[in-house]
Short mmCIF file of C-alpha atoms in Angstrom, two decimals:
data_model
loop_
_atom_site.label_atom_id
_atom_site.label_comp_id
_atom_site.label_asym_id
_atom_site.label_seq_id
_atom_site.Cartn_x
_atom_site.Cartn_y
_atom_site.Cartn_z
CA MET A 1261 36.94 -7.22 -34.23
CA LYS A 1262 34.33 -9.79 -33.56
CA ARG A 1263 36.22 -11.00 -30.58
CA LYS A 1264 36.43 -7.42 -29.10
CA LEU A 1265 32.71 -6.95 -29.66
CA ALA A 1266 31.99 -10.29 -27.97
CA PHE A 1267 34.08 -9.19 -24.88
CA LEU A 1268 32.39 -5.81 -24.84
CA ILE A 1269 28.97 -7.44 -24.83
CA ALA A 1270 29.95 -9.95 -22.25
CA GLY A 1271 31.35 -7.18 -20.06
CA ILE A 1272 28.17 -5.13 -20.36
CA ALA A 1273 26.05 -8.21 -19.48
CA ILE A 1274 28.24 -8.91 -16.37
CA VAL A 1275 27.94 -5.30 -15.20
CA ALA A 1276 24.10 -5.40 -15.76
CA VAL A 1277 23.75 -8.58 -13.70
CA VAL A 1278 25.95 -7.23 -10.81
CA VAL A 1279 23.99 -3.89 -10.73
CA SER A 1280 20.63 -5.65 -10.88
CA ILE A 1281 21.29 -8.08 -8.04
CA PRO A 1282 20.83 -5.56 -5.20
CA ILE A 1283 17.75 -4.17 -6.82
CA TYR A 1284 16.29 -7.63 -7.14
CA LEU A 1285 17.11 -8.53 -3.61
CA ALA A 1286 15.56 -5.28 -2.31
CA LEU A 1287 12.37 -5.85 -4.27
CA SER A 1288 12.02 -9.52 -3.48
CA ASN A 1289 12.86 -9.25 0.20
CA PRO A 1290 10.98 -6.21 1.54
CA SER A 1291 12.33 -4.83 4.87
CA PRO A 1292 9.89 -4.91 7.81
CA VAL A 1293 11.66 -1.83 9.25
CA VAL A 1294 9.21 1.16 8.51
CA LEU A 1295 10.61 3.57 10.97
CA SER A 1296 14.33 4.29 11.26
CA ALA A 1297 15.90 4.63 14.74
CA SER A 1298 17.21 8.13 13.57
CA THR A 1299 13.71 9.31 12.89
CA ALA A 1300 12.57 8.30 16.42
CA GLN A 1301 15.68 10.03 17.87
CA SER A 1302 14.92 13.18 15.78
CA ALA A 1303 11.32 13.34 16.94
CA LEU A 1304 11.68 12.23 20.62
CA GLY A 1305 15.36 12.71 21.43
CA GLY A 1306 17.53 10.16 23.24
CA SER A 1307 18.98 7.18 21.51
CA TRP A 1308 17.03 4.53 19.78
CA GLN A 1309 17.43 1.07 18.21
CA VAL A 1310 15.23 -1.37 16.20
CA LEU A 1311 14.74 -4.70 17.91
CA ASP A 1312 15.28 -6.95 14.90
CA ASN A 1313 14.03 -10.11 16.74
CA GLN A 1314 10.60 -8.56 17.36
CA THR A 1315 10.29 -6.58 14.00
CA TYR A 1316 8.61 -8.42 11.08
CA LEU A 1317 6.53 -8.19 7.92
CA LYS A 1318 3.51 -10.46 7.70
CA GLU A 1319 1.91 -10.87 4.29
CA TYR A 1320 -1.51 -12.40 3.78
CA PRO A 1321 -2.72 -14.01 0.51
CA THR A 1322 -5.33 -12.08 -1.25
CA SER A 1323 -8.62 -13.73 -0.55
CA THR A 1324 -11.56 -13.87 -2.95
CA ILE A 1325 -15.21 -14.84 -2.91
CA SER A 1326 -16.56 -16.91 -5.76
CA ILE A 1327 -20.24 -16.47 -6.57
CA TYR A 1328 -21.93 -19.13 -8.65
CA TYR A 1329 -25.23 -18.05 -10.16
CA ALA A 1330 -28.04 -20.36 -11.04
CA ASN A 1331 -27.79 -19.22 -14.71
CA GLY A 1332 -24.29 -20.66 -14.94
CA THR A 1333 -22.40 -17.41 -14.59
CA ASN A 1334 -19.45 -17.33 -12.09
CA VAL A 1335 -18.00 -14.23 -10.62
CA THR A 1336 -14.88 -13.88 -8.37
CA VAL A 1337 -14.46 -10.72 -6.27
CA PRO A 1338 -11.97 -9.60 -3.63
CA TYR A 1339 -13.02 -10.16 -0.04
CA PRO A 1340 -13.63 -6.66 1.53
CA HIS A 1341 -11.60 -5.40 4.48
CA GLN A 1342 -9.20 -8.36 4.14
CA VAL A 1343 -5.80 -7.61 5.69
CA LYS A 1344 -3.13 -7.62 3.01
CA SER A 1345 -0.03 -7.09 5.06
CA VAL A 1346 1.13 -6.00 8.64
CA ASP A 1347 4.44 -4.49 9.38
CA HIS A 1348 5.19 -4.78 13.09
CA GLU A 1349 8.26 -2.94 14.39
CA VAL A 1350 9.55 -2.53 17.94
CA LEU A 1351 12.15 0.12 18.90
CA VAL A 1352 13.67 0.72 22.25
CA GLY A 1353 14.99 3.98 23.32
CA ASN A 1354 16.70 5.78 26.22
CA VAL A 1355 15.10 9.23 26.64
CA ASN A 1356 16.50 11.19 29.64
CA GLY A 1357 17.43 8.06 31.46
CA THR A 1358 14.13 6.35 30.89
CA LYS A 1359 13.70 3.08 28.86
CA VAL A 1360 11.05 3.75 26.32
CA ILE A 1361 9.42 1.18 24.02
CA MET A 1362 7.76 2.10 20.71
CA LYS A 1363 5.53 -0.30 18.82
CA VAL A 1364 4.57 0.51 15.26
CA ASN A 1365 1.97 -1.38 13.22
CA VAL A 1366 1.30 -0.55 9.52
CA MET A 1367 -1.66 -2.46 8.22
CA THR A 1368 -2.52 -2.50 4.63
CA PHE A 1369 -5.97 -3.74 3.62
CA THR A 1370 -7.32 -4.76 0.19
CA SER A 1371 -9.98 -2.14 0.36
CA ASN A 1372 -10.59 1.36 1.75
CA VAL A 1373 -10.80 1.32 5.68
CA SER A 1374 -11.67 5.04 6.04
CA LEU A 1375 -15.47 4.70 6.06
CA TRP A 1376 -15.33 1.87 8.51
CA ALA A 1377 -12.92 3.76 10.81
CA ASP A 1378 -14.88 7.00 10.61
CA ARG A 1379 -18.04 5.17 11.71
CA MET A 1380 -16.17 3.56 14.60
CA MET A 1381 -14.75 6.95 15.71
CA PHE A 1382 -18.23 8.47 15.55
CA GLY A 1383 -19.37 6.02 18.20
CA PHE A 1384 -16.43 6.83 20.49
CA HIS A 1385 -16.28 10.58 19.98
CA GLY A 1386 -18.18 12.40 22.64
CA GLY A 1387 -19.11 9.18 24.39
CA LEU A 1388 -17.97 7.65 27.77
CA PHE A 1389 -14.78 6.45 26.19
CA HIS A 1390 -13.86 9.89 25.06
CA ARG A 1391 -14.64 11.45 28.44
CA ILE A 1392 -12.61 8.94 30.30
CA PHE A 1393 -9.51 8.58 28.15
CA GLY A 1394 -9.66 11.85 26.21
CA PHE A 1395 -8.22 11.98 22.70
CA ASN A 1396 -7.88 14.50 19.78
CA VAL A 1397 -9.04 13.84 16.23
CA THR A 1398 -7.45 15.84 13.55
CA THR A 1399 -5.89 15.41 10.06
CA PHE A 1400 -2.27 15.27 9.08
CA ASP A 1401 -0.80 14.64 5.56
CA GLY A 1402 -4.09 13.23 4.25
CA TYR A 1403 -4.51 10.91 7.28
CA THR A 1404 -7.29 11.12 9.89
CA VAL A 1405 -5.31 11.06 13.16
CA ILE A 1406 -6.43 10.05 16.54
CA TYR A 1407 -3.98 11.05 19.24
CA ALA A 1408 -4.12 10.28 23.05
CA GLU A 1409 -1.62 10.53 25.85
CA ASN A 1410 -2.08 9.56 29.55
CA SER A 1411 -0.07 9.02 32.67
CA PHE A 1412 -2.60 6.83 34.44
CA PHE A 1413 -0.59 3.78 35.82
CA TYR A 1414 2.51 4.78 33.63
CA PRO A 1415 3.19 7.39 30.93
CA HIS A 1416 2.06 6.32 27.44
CA THR A 1417 1.08 7.81 24.13
CA TYR A 1418 -1.14 6.41 21.36
CA LEU A 1419 -1.60 7.49 17.71
CA LEU A 1420 -3.89 5.90 15.19
CA ALA A 1421 -3.87 7.21 11.55
CA TYR A 1422 -5.77 6.05 8.63
CA LYS A 1423 -6.33 6.90 4.94
CA GLY A 1424 -7.36 4.78 1.99
CA ASN A 1425 -6.39 1.22 2.63
CA THR A 1426 -3.67 1.99 5.25
CA LEU A 1427 -3.99 2.05 9.05
CA ILE A 1428 -0.97 2.99 11.20
CA GLU A 1429 -0.81 2.50 14.93
CA ILE A 1430 1.96 3.94 17.01
CA ARG A 1431 2.27 3.22 20.74
CA LEU A 1432 4.80 4.63 23.23
CA PHE A 1433 5.32 3.06 26.63
CA ASN A 1434 6.98 5.10 29.49
CA LEU A 1435 6.76 8.39 27.65
CA THR A 1436 4.09 10.98 26.96
CA ALA A 1437 4.88 12.63 23.62
CA SER A 1438 3.09 15.64 22.11
CA GLN A 1439 0.83 15.29 19.10
CA GLN A 1440 3.46 17.19 17.05
CA GLN A 1441 6.18 14.61 18.06
CA MET A 1442 3.91 11.73 17.11
CA GLU A 1443 3.01 13.33 13.78
CA GLU A 1444 6.80 13.69 13.07
CA ILE A 1445 7.08 9.94 13.64
CA LEU A 1446 4.09 9.31 11.36
CA ALA A 1447 5.69 11.39 8.67
CA GLY A 1448 8.87 9.38 8.97
CA ILE A 1449 7.18 6.04 8.40
CA SER A 1450 7.97 4.67 4.92
#
């Protein structure tokens, strides 16, 4: 009886280890792919693939500032607007016989970037930059979204979205996509 119980416990332990290995690897080795090729294909058509040799996740250590008061008190606080991580992904697609390149950057900061970004956009909105390049500022899924497309020199589309401590930049080269298509891509970013 003790021997059967020992085998049962050993079997359960082996199964638990085998099941937990993929979970551990997924959590300890995050994937830099934030947008699947199938999402790009669904939003823009054509066929797409992720360029693995140009797609990466870059993590930054959390920086702090130490304040030493004359009264002997010490305080350590996070450094504001410090980049925490950057996911950079490059996809290439063939849309109606045209080679299209998409670059996606997902930047995470240690603090909220919305106030800073809103102030920056206030300076551009209605100014010379806005009149020359033209862009649309809206909201989508809690993000403030800045969308622009142009065919000057070559067709290209740009979308910048931010909320909280996340800033997402999506650039398309050789394709002008609609704002709705770009928002579909934004919705597909994990």
